Tab-separated table of C-alpha atoms in Angstrom:
chain	number	residue	atom	x	y	z
K	1	MET	CA	71.350	1.646	-43.162
K	2	ASN	CA	67.111	1.511	-43.817
K	3	VAL	CA	66.994	-2.330	-43.168
K	4	ASN	CA	68.874	-1.686	-39.843
K	5	ARG	CA	66.756	1.065	-38.980
K	6	LYS	CA	63.664	-0.996	-39.729
K	7	THR	CA	64.662	-3.971	-37.704
K	8	VAL	CA	65.910	-1.737	-34.736
K	9	THR	CA	62.029	0.153	-35.114
K	10	ARG	CA	60.294	-3.629	-34.948
K	11	LEU	CA	62.344	-4.878	-32.370
K	12	LEU	CA	61.584	-1.828	-30.004
K	13	ARG	CA	57.595	-1.851	-30.890
K	14	ILE	CA	57.462	-5.686	-29.911
K	15	TYR	CA	59.493	-4.625	-26.567
K	16	TRP	CA	56.853	-2.213	-25.720
K	17	ILE	CA	53.869	-4.235	-26.761
K	18	ILE	CA	55.010	-6.760	-24.347
K	19	LEU	CA	56.057	-4.383	-21.393
K	20	LEU	CA	53.027	-2.452	-21.396
K	21	PRO	CA	50.347	-4.969	-20.723
K	22	SER	CA	52.351	-6.767	-18.131
K	23	ASN	CA	53.299	-3.744	-16.182
K	24	GLN	CA	49.651	-2.580	-16.337
K	25	HIS	CA	48.660	-6.015	-14.800
K	26	GLU	CA	50.792	-5.585	-11.836
K	27	ALA	CA	50.445	-2.019	-11.156
K	28	THR	CA	47.481	-2.518	-8.446
K	29	THR	CA	46.926	0.524	-6.661
K	30	PRO	CA	47.383	0.274	-2.740
K	31	ALA	CA	44.663	1.360	-0.337
K	32	HIS	CA	45.918	4.416	2.217
K	33	VAL	CA	44.479	4.174	5.411
K	34	ALA	CA	45.043	6.953	7.945
K	35	ILE	CA	44.899	5.988	11.947
K	36	VAL	CA	44.031	8.852	14.347
K	37	ALA	CA	44.374	7.727	18.004
K	38	ASP	CA	42.865	9.579	21.157
K	39	PRO	CA	41.357	12.684	19.817
K	40	GLN	CA	39.692	13.391	22.823
K	41	ILE	CA	38.480	16.909	22.778
K	42	VAL	CA	39.090	18.734	25.950
K	43	ASP	CA	36.046	19.715	28.129
K	44	HIS	CA	35.077	20.178	31.512
K	45	TYR	CA	36.267	16.592	32.761
K	46	SER	CA	39.948	17.131	31.102
K	47	TYR	CA	41.473	19.726	33.714
K	48	ASP	CA	38.467	20.764	36.096
K	49	GLN	CA	38.214	23.827	34.312
K	50	THR	CA	34.807	26.277	33.754
K	51	GLY	CA	34.330	30.065	32.498
K	52	ILE	CA	36.673	31.629	30.458
K	53	ILE	CA	39.608	29.650	30.975
K	54	LEU	CA	37.766	26.477	29.785
K	55	ARG	CA	36.533	28.234	26.571
K	56	LEU	CA	40.220	29.463	25.867
K	57	THR	CA	41.375	26.034	26.312
K	58	GLU	CA	38.922	24.384	24.147
K	59	PHE	CA	39.332	27.178	21.428
K	60	PHE	CA	43.035	26.608	20.894
K	61	THR	CA	42.874	23.032	21.274
K	62	ASP	CA	40.289	22.895	19.039
K	63	ILE	CA	42.145	24.659	16.268
K	64	TYR	CA	45.164	22.568	16.599
K	65	LEU	CA	42.850	19.408	15.677
K	66	ARG	CA	40.970	21.087	13.146
K	67	LYS	CA	44.065	22.149	11.505
K	68	SER	CA	46.188	19.269	11.904
K	69	TYR	CA	43.202	16.898	10.488
K	70	ARG	CA	42.709	19.430	7.596
K	71	PHE	CA	46.380	19.033	6.458
K	72	LEU	CA	45.935	15.341	6.844
K	73	GLN	CA	43.133	14.532	4.587
K	74	THR	CA	44.322	17.281	2.079
K	75	LEU	CA	48.286	15.925	1.864
K	76	LYS	CA	47.826	12.560	2.848
K	77	GLN	CA	44.614	12.185	1.027
K	78	PRO	CA	43.635	8.639	2.850
K	79	GLN	CA	40.914	6.363	1.327
K	80	LYS	CA	40.275	5.436	5.176
K	81	ILE	CA	40.326	6.967	8.199
K	82	ILE	CA	40.256	4.935	11.412
K	83	PHE	CA	39.820	6.483	14.947
K	84	LEU	CA	40.993	4.259	17.835
K	85	GLY	CA	38.542	5.495	20.351
K	86	ASP	CA	38.371	8.282	22.888
K	87	LEU	CA	36.811	10.658	20.720
K	88	MET	CA	35.573	12.821	23.521
K	89	ASP	CA	37.340	13.238	27.185
K	90	GLY	CA	34.156	12.995	29.515
K	91	GLY	CA	31.968	11.037	26.837
K	92	ARG	CA	30.615	8.647	29.300
K	93	GLU	CA	29.998	10.919	32.069
K	94	TRP	CA	27.680	13.706	29.834
K	95	THR	CA	23.764	13.514	29.893
K	96	ASP	CA	22.354	12.995	26.186
K	97	LYS	CA	22.017	17.178	25.809
K	98	GLN	CA	25.416	17.492	26.550
K	99	TRP	CA	26.664	14.650	24.825
K	100	VAL	CA	24.850	15.727	21.594
K	101	ARG	CA	26.355	19.203	22.028
K	102	GLU	CA	30.042	18.114	22.479
K	103	PHE	CA	29.629	15.227	19.538
K	104	HIS	CA	28.411	18.101	17.268
K	105	ARG	CA	31.592	20.116	18.320
K	106	TYR	CA	33.449	16.833	17.613
K	107	GLN	CA	32.129	16.338	13.783
K	108	SER	CA	32.784	19.726	13.230
K	109	ILE	CA	36.567	19.670	14.047
K	110	PHE	CA	36.672	16.391	12.005
K	111	ALA	CA	34.624	16.804	9.182
K	112	ASN	CA	35.279	14.661	6.048
K	113	ARG	CA	36.368	16.896	3.510
K	114	ASN	CA	35.976	14.258	0.911
K	115	PRO	CA	33.023	11.987	1.436
K	116	GLU	CA	33.083	10.537	-1.527
K	117	LYS	CA	36.460	9.037	-1.726
K	118	THR	CA	37.270	8.973	2.072
K	119	GLN	CA	35.429	6.045	4.615
K	120	ILE	CA	35.505	7.106	8.301
K	121	TYR	CA	35.418	4.562	10.892
K	122	ASN	CA	35.130	5.257	14.582
K	123	MET	CA	36.021	2.984	17.516
K	124	ALA	CA	34.831	3.503	21.201
K	125	GLY	CA	37.285	4.332	23.996
K	126	ASN	CA	37.146	4.013	27.396
K	127	HIS	CA	36.574	7.954	27.943
K	128	ASP	CA	33.483	7.169	25.322
K	129	ILE	CA	31.635	4.051	27.025
K	130	GLY	CA	33.801	3.211	30.112
K	131	ILE	CA	35.648	-0.257	30.215
K	132	GLY	CA	35.654	-3.785	31.318
K	133	ASN	CA	32.801	-4.236	34.317
K	134	THR	CA	32.576	-0.331	34.525
K	135	VAL	CA	30.962	0.113	30.968
K	136	VAL	CA	28.515	2.626	31.094
K	137	ASP	CA	25.247	0.981	29.425
K	138	HIS	CA	23.555	4.162	28.213
K	139	ALA	CA	26.902	5.442	26.771
K	140	LEU	CA	27.520	2.510	25.132
K	141	ASP	CA	23.778	2.569	23.398
K	142	ARG	CA	24.343	6.162	22.507
K	143	PHE	CA	27.614	5.446	20.893
K	144	HIS	CA	25.716	2.669	18.724
K	145	LYS	CA	22.968	5.060	18.005
K	146	TYR	CA	24.868	8.187	17.089
K	147	VAL	CA	28.455	7.100	16.009
K	148	GLY	CA	28.176	3.586	14.852
K	149	PRO	CA	28.797	-0.174	15.681
K	150	THR	CA	31.804	-0.763	18.134
K	151	ASN	CA	32.515	-4.205	16.540
K	152	GLN	CA	33.500	-4.618	12.631
K	153	ILE	CA	35.283	-6.399	9.982
K	154	LEU	CA	36.259	-4.663	6.805
K	155	ASP	CA	37.974	-6.278	3.398
K	156	ILE	CA	40.514	-3.413	2.272
K	157	ALA	CA	43.022	-4.573	-0.696
K	158	ASP	CA	42.968	-8.424	0.010
K	159	HIS	CA	43.474	-7.473	4.050
K	160	GLN	CA	41.004	-8.467	6.642
K	161	VAL	CA	40.762	-5.328	8.761
K	162	ILE	CA	39.158	-6.286	12.609
K	163	LEU	CA	37.817	-3.377	14.348
K	164	LEU	CA	37.436	-5.204	17.910
K	165	ASP	CA	35.646	-3.555	20.828
K	166	THR	CA	38.124	-4.753	23.465
K	167	LEU	CA	36.401	-2.634	26.426
K	168	THR	CA	33.398	-4.679	26.363
K	169	LEU	CA	34.894	-8.348	26.027
K	170	GLU	CA	36.553	-7.736	29.271
K	171	ASN	CA	33.054	-6.955	30.828
K	172	ASP	CA	31.862	-10.324	33.031
K	173	ASP	CA	28.304	-9.886	31.995
K	174	PRO	CA	27.596	-12.014	28.886
K	175	ASN	CA	24.858	-9.518	27.419
K	176	LYS	CA	26.998	-6.637	27.470
K	177	SER	CA	30.343	-8.607	25.990
K	178	ARG	CA	28.124	-10.632	23.485
K	179	ALA	CA	28.932	-8.765	20.054
K	180	SER	CA	32.891	-8.700	20.884
K	181	ARG	CA	32.640	-12.361	21.386
K	182	GLN	CA	30.489	-13.238	18.584
K	183	LEU	CA	32.929	-11.405	16.703
K	184	LEU	CA	35.976	-13.620	17.508
K	185	ASP	CA	33.810	-16.815	16.852
K	186	HIS	CA	32.944	-15.425	13.566
K	187	ILE	CA	36.464	-15.136	12.899
K	188	ALA	CA	37.464	-18.460	14.406
K	189	LYS	CA	35.236	-20.157	12.112
K	190	LYS	CA	35.927	-18.398	8.899
K	191	SER	CA	39.843	-19.258	9.444
K	192	MET	CA	41.081	-20.868	6.436
K	193	PRO	CA	44.430	-22.708	5.854
K	194	ASP	CA	47.462	-20.626	6.014
K	195	ASN	CA	47.913	-20.189	2.184
K	196	LYS	CA	44.483	-19.302	1.898
K	197	GLN	CA	43.748	-16.706	4.620
K	198	GLN	CA	44.004	-12.986	4.278
K	199	PRO	CA	46.134	-11.177	6.227
K	200	ARG	CA	44.609	-10.062	9.361
K	201	VAL	CA	44.722	-6.199	10.764
K	202	LEU	CA	43.546	-5.695	14.468
K	203	PHE	CA	42.394	-2.899	15.547
K	204	THR	CA	42.040	-2.137	19.570
K	205	HIS	CA	41.702	0.653	21.822
K	206	VAL	CA	43.606	-0.634	24.955
K	207	PRO	CA	47.114	-2.031	24.008
K	208	LEU	CA	47.510	-5.820	24.602
K	209	TRP	CA	49.099	-7.070	27.626
K	210	ARG	CA	53.180	-7.642	27.317
K	211	PRO	CA	55.712	-8.476	29.912
K	212	PRO	CA	56.642	-6.046	32.329
K	213	GLN	CA	59.011	-2.859	30.993
K	214	THR	CA	58.962	-3.972	27.460
K	215	TYR	CA	60.985	-1.665	25.706
K	216	CYS	CA	58.680	0.430	23.328
K	217	GLY	CA	60.809	1.608	20.648
K	218	LYS	CA	62.974	4.912	20.435
K	219	GLU	CA	59.845	6.790	19.297
K	220	ARG	CA	58.601	7.082	22.681
K	221	GLN	CA	58.410	10.355	24.649
K	222	SER	CA	57.663	9.283	28.197
K	223	LYS	CA	60.337	9.119	30.556
K	224	HIS	CA	59.361	5.801	30.882
K	225	GLY	CA	60.525	3.689	28.002
K	226	TYR	CA	57.977	1.148	28.076
K	227	LEU	CA	54.030	0.721	28.628
K	228	LEU	CA	52.980	1.134	32.356
K	229	ASN	CA	50.311	-1.445	33.388
K	230	ARG	CA	48.243	0.391	35.934
K	231	ARG	CA	44.297	0.112	36.639
K	232	GLY	CA	42.131	3.017	37.892
K	233	TYR	CA	38.766	4.451	37.596
K	234	GLN	CA	37.501	3.673	34.019
K	235	PHE	CA	40.810	3.135	32.473
K	236	ARG	CA	43.521	0.410	32.307
K	237	ASP	CA	46.816	0.404	30.372
K	238	GLN	CA	46.740	-2.963	29.105
K	239	LEU	CA	44.343	-5.681	28.240
K	240	PHE	CA	44.716	-8.625	30.859
K	241	GLN	CA	47.236	-11.314	29.587
K	242	ASN	CA	44.482	-14.085	29.361
K	243	THR	CA	42.600	-11.756	27.003
K	244	THR	CA	45.394	-10.780	25.069
K	245	GLN	CA	46.376	-14.576	24.598
K	246	HIS	CA	42.647	-15.765	23.263
K	247	ILE	CA	42.886	-12.761	20.865
K	248	LEU	CA	46.300	-13.294	19.281
K	249	GLN	CA	45.162	-17.170	19.256
K	250	THR	CA	41.947	-16.442	17.695
K	251	VAL	CA	42.312	-13.692	15.223
K	252	GLN	CA	46.256	-14.531	14.353
K	253	PRO	CA	47.072	-10.656	13.110
K	254	THR	CA	49.916	-9.874	11.012
K	255	VAL	CA	50.140	-6.403	12.789
K	256	ILE	CA	47.986	-4.837	15.382
K	257	PHE	CA	47.037	-1.123	16.075
K	258	SER	CA	46.117	0.309	19.561
K	259	GLY	CA	45.841	3.691	21.284
K	260	ASP	CA	44.656	5.057	24.723
K	261	ASP	CA	48.332	5.643	25.971
K	262	HIS	CA	48.832	8.904	24.265
K	263	ASP	CA	52.356	7.917	23.435
K	264	SER	CA	53.918	5.799	20.992
K	265	CYS	CA	55.104	2.306	21.625
K	266	THR	CA	56.213	-0.560	18.842
K	267	VAL	CA	56.515	-4.313	20.466
K	268	GLU	CA	56.198	-7.901	18.895
K	269	HIS	CA	54.058	-10.379	20.146
K	270	GLU	CA	54.488	-14.164	19.897
K	271	VAL	CA	51.079	-15.271	18.248
K	272	PRO	CA	50.016	-18.908	19.104
K	273	GLY	CA	49.770	-21.242	16.436
K	274	TYR	CA	50.730	-18.442	13.468
K	275	ALA	CA	52.311	-19.522	10.080
K	276	ASN	CA	51.774	-16.781	7.489
K	277	HIS	CA	53.538	-17.806	4.598
K	278	SER	CA	54.104	-14.003	3.657
K	279	ASN	CA	56.103	-13.074	6.742
K	280	SER	CA	59.366	-14.559	7.356
K	281	ASN	CA	58.924	-13.940	10.890
K	282	SER	CA	55.970	-16.092	11.077
K	283	ASN	CA	55.571	-16.616	14.893
K	284	LYS	CA	55.608	-12.802	15.512
K	285	ALA	CA	53.084	-9.845	15.094
K	286	THR	CA	54.121	-6.526	15.607
K	287	GLU	CA	51.672	-4.205	17.730
K	288	TYR	CA	52.004	-0.068	16.815
K	289	THR	CA	50.148	1.647	19.583
K	290	ILE	CA	49.771	5.142	18.170
K	291	GLY	CA	50.464	8.626	19.892
K	292	ALA	CA	47.516	11.042	20.709
K	293	PHE	CA	46.195	13.475	18.024
K	294	GLY	CA	45.723	16.449	20.289
K	295	TRP	CA	48.799	18.617	21.784
K	296	ALA	CA	46.998	18.680	25.159
K	297	SER	CA	47.120	14.963	26.244
K	298	GLY	CA	50.229	14.833	28.133
K	299	VAL	CA	52.865	13.836	25.266
K	300	PRO	CA	54.802	16.810	23.737
K	301	ILE	CA	54.535	16.236	20.100
K	302	ALA	CA	51.289	14.857	18.816
K	303	SER	CA	51.308	12.160	15.918
K	304	TYR	CA	49.204	9.553	13.638
K	305	ALA	CA	50.165	6.517	11.366
K	306	LEU	CA	49.546	5.880	7.794
K	307	LEU	CA	48.940	2.208	6.959
K	308	THR	CA	49.478	1.492	3.089
K	309	LEU	CA	47.777	-2.395	2.335
K	310	TYR	CA	49.140	-3.385	-1.057
K	311	PRO	CA	46.907	-6.254	-2.325
K	312	ARG	CA	47.809	-9.516	-4.022
K	313	THR	CA	49.228	-9.920	-7.502
K	314	GLU	CA	50.523	-12.698	-9.479
K	315	THR	CA	54.175	-12.055	-8.436
K	316	MET	CA	53.344	-10.783	-5.055
K	317	GLU	CA	51.107	-11.914	-1.921
K	318	PRO	CA	49.331	-8.866	0.422
K	319	THR	CA	51.889	-6.852	2.403
K	320	LEU	CA	51.600	-3.634	4.247
K	321	MET	CA	53.637	-0.653	5.107
K	322	VAL	CA	53.258	1.419	8.304
K	323	GLN	CA	54.416	4.943	8.777
K	324	ARG	CA	54.138	7.097	11.726
K	325	CYS	CA	53.708	10.912	11.163
K	326	PHE	CA	54.474	13.434	13.970
K	327	LEU	CA	52.606	16.688	14.033
K	328	PRO	CA	53.817	20.451	15.010
K	329	TYR	CA	55.159	20.905	18.700
K	330	GLN	CA	52.375	23.381	19.752
K	331	LEU	CA	53.815	24.055	22.988
K	332	GLY	CA	57.207	24.869	21.411
K	333	ILE	CA	55.216	27.364	18.877
K	334	TYR	CA	53.701	29.087	21.926
K	335	LYS	CA	57.344	29.310	23.692
K	336	VAL	CA	58.759	31.191	20.429
K	337	TYR	CA	55.835	33.465	20.380
K	338	LEU	CA	56.478	34.356	23.974
K	339	ALA	CA	60.210	34.444	23.628
K	340	SER	CA	59.566	36.910	20.390
K	341	LEU	CA	57.060	38.901	22.501
K	342	ALA	CA	59.902	39.421	25.232
K	343	ALA	CA	62.669	40.462	22.935
K	344	SER	CA	60.553	42.718	20.841
K	345	MET	CA	59.323	44.368	24.027
K	346	MET	CA	63.071	44.363	25.442
K	347	ALA	CA	64.154	46.014	21.912
K	348	ILE	CA	61.343	48.480	22.120
K	349	ALA	CA	62.243	49.409	25.681
K	350	VAL	CA	65.921	50.254	24.764
K	351	PHE	CA	65.123	52.168	21.649
K	352	CYS	CA	62.684	54.466	23.820
K	353	TYR	CA	64.902	54.809	26.672
K	354	ARG	CA	67.615	56.173	24.196
K	355	GLY	CA	64.968	58.543	22.957
K	356	SER	CA	63.175	59.787	26.553
K	357	HIS	CA	66.125	62.020	27.113
K	358	THR	CA	65.604	65.775	27.097
K	359	TRP	CA	68.736	68.521	26.921
K	360	ARG	CA	68.941	70.869	30.097
K	361	GLN	CA	71.451	73.657	30.487
K	362	PRO	CA	72.216	75.006	33.919
K	363	GLY	CA	70.738	78.057	35.024
K	364	LEU	CA	67.377	77.416	33.444
K	365	ARG	CA	63.987	76.503	35.015
K	366	GLU	CA	63.665	73.030	35.664
K	367	GLN	CA	61.660	71.660	32.745
K	368	ARG	CA	60.897	68.847	30.619
K	369	ARG	CA	60.653	69.365	27.098
K	370	GLU	CA	59.140	65.818	25.901
K	371	ASP	CA	58.257	66.828	22.756
K	372	GLN	CA	61.694	67.707	21.677
K	373	ALA	CA	63.380	64.665	23.077
K	374	VAL	CA	66.438	63.213	21.237
K	375	CYS	CA	68.436	59.943	21.399
K	376	LEU	CA	71.908	60.161	23.229
K	377	GLU	CA	73.727	58.845	20.193
K	378	ASN	CA	72.568	62.181	18.292
K	379	GLY	CA	73.437	64.427	20.996
K	380	GLN	CA	76.535	65.758	22.464
K	381	ASN	CA	77.018	66.173	26.036
K	382	THR	CA	79.187	68.774	26.977
K	383	ALA	CA	80.071	70.877	30.104
K	384	ALA	CA	77.604	73.383	28.881
K	385	GLY	CA	74.050	70.845	29.895
K	386	LEU	CA	72.647	67.834	31.133
K	387	TRP	CA	70.747	65.058	29.933
K	388	SER	CA	67.549	64.661	31.754
K	389	PHE	CA	65.483	61.160	31.497
K	390	SER	CA	61.518	61.538	31.070
K	391	ARG	CA	59.466	58.549	32.059
K	392	ARG	CA	56.242	59.828	30.693
K	393	ALA	CA	58.150	60.171	27.400
K	394	PHE	CA	59.393	56.844	27.862
K	395	VAL	CA	55.974	55.676	28.635
K	396	ARG	CA	54.467	57.212	25.799
K	397	TYR	CA	57.011	56.556	23.040
K	398	PHE	CA	56.944	52.724	24.228
K	399	ALA	CA	53.155	52.465	24.053
K	400	ARG	CA	52.938	54.248	20.572
K	401	ILE	CA	55.727	51.719	18.860
K	402	PHE	CA	53.914	48.711	20.508
K	403	PHE	CA	51.081	49.638	19.131
K	404	ASP	CA	52.071	49.953	15.634
K	405	VAL	CA	53.504	46.312	15.908
K	406	LEU	CA	50.556	44.966	17.430
K	407	VAL	CA	48.364	46.711	14.560
K	408	ALA	CA	50.123	44.147	12.208
K	409	GLY	CA	50.551	41.078	14.321
K	410	VAL	CA	47.386	40.621	15.917
K	411	PRO	CA	45.036	41.061	13.013
K	412	THR	CA	47.380	38.531	10.992
K	413	TYR	CA	47.175	36.200	14.008
K	414	VAL	CA	43.476	36.548	14.193
K	415	LEU	CA	42.882	35.848	10.513
K	416	CYS	CA	45.205	32.747	10.661
K	417	LEU	CA	42.917	31.420	13.354
K	418	LEU	CA	39.837	32.149	11.797
K	419	PHE	CA	40.885	30.771	8.653
K	420	PHE	CA	41.340	27.555	10.231
K	421	TYR	CA	38.429	27.905	12.777
K	422	VAL	CA	36.126	28.688	10.515
K	423	PHE	CA	36.798	27.135	6.880
């Protein structure tokens, strides 16, 4: 019995000695990236509002953004956060003084709560600097000065993450499009044979071109199941077809992320000359258009995305995983508040109506005794008297009960608002 026990013990020791180092070698930590599209903080240019209406709109939309971003950082704990542009709504229109004030407001909403572990990258949107030939020079320079570069290449978990400024790329002035074109030229020169090339993850503010009425998938909320291709003042729904083909052929991305549309969309692109050995569907790249982060952006349910990048190991090529995350339906919450308020007022009114009747006996002087009113259900209606409704008593009882409810409800709501707005 002792021999058998020693043999089993030794075999198990050998097993664990071999198992633990091998598992430690393979257990490579992935990188977690949060993707936020079109926060577009509300300002005068959003709905042409002024005065107290604008201030209330800013207050409640800011609270939602602040609360959602706070929980994103606390619960998901991403190492990187990439904003896909349109940080402010009227950014390209503001004077420097106005823009700096709005930018400080933006920074207070999207404060980095853990700067030692989380890095933030901000892309430009058409609401920030314009687009194509309508790019505002001063707005672009200001964005570079206060926010950062509009073109970047990041190396994250054996993936090449490319933040491409497609807004200036479609500008006919070579001086304005130089930085974006130089980035593409650099990528083309650094391209390696397929078995050595890192997977490339492309970020662009404006979605890439696709054939008309290409289905966006079941997560889209718009009545149109596809991305429109409109053009107007300082905006376009998609990049030009030739620009899209040039980007795909040069970058040869594994996956693409875009914003601007405010709604979710998932499509596949044919990538010319694409042959990534780690992708079974090697001639295609999926583009994820991320919905807007705010609730006042024309889409009922706000959202963001999580990108997990897994580095290369001895047994696995670099790979990635994408997950869309949807935020609370804020308008639905307000509808519940209003419905609850209406139901509460109705309940109070019914109770007070029943309690606002006084008992009068025939032959006595007509007189309402509001201080002695009792509920109908507690009285006896006999031939000896009549019940008389007192409007003044009804109003007084209604106001008293409604105030008692407000004393508890309003301070609680205000404390919740202050908690997310101040802290």
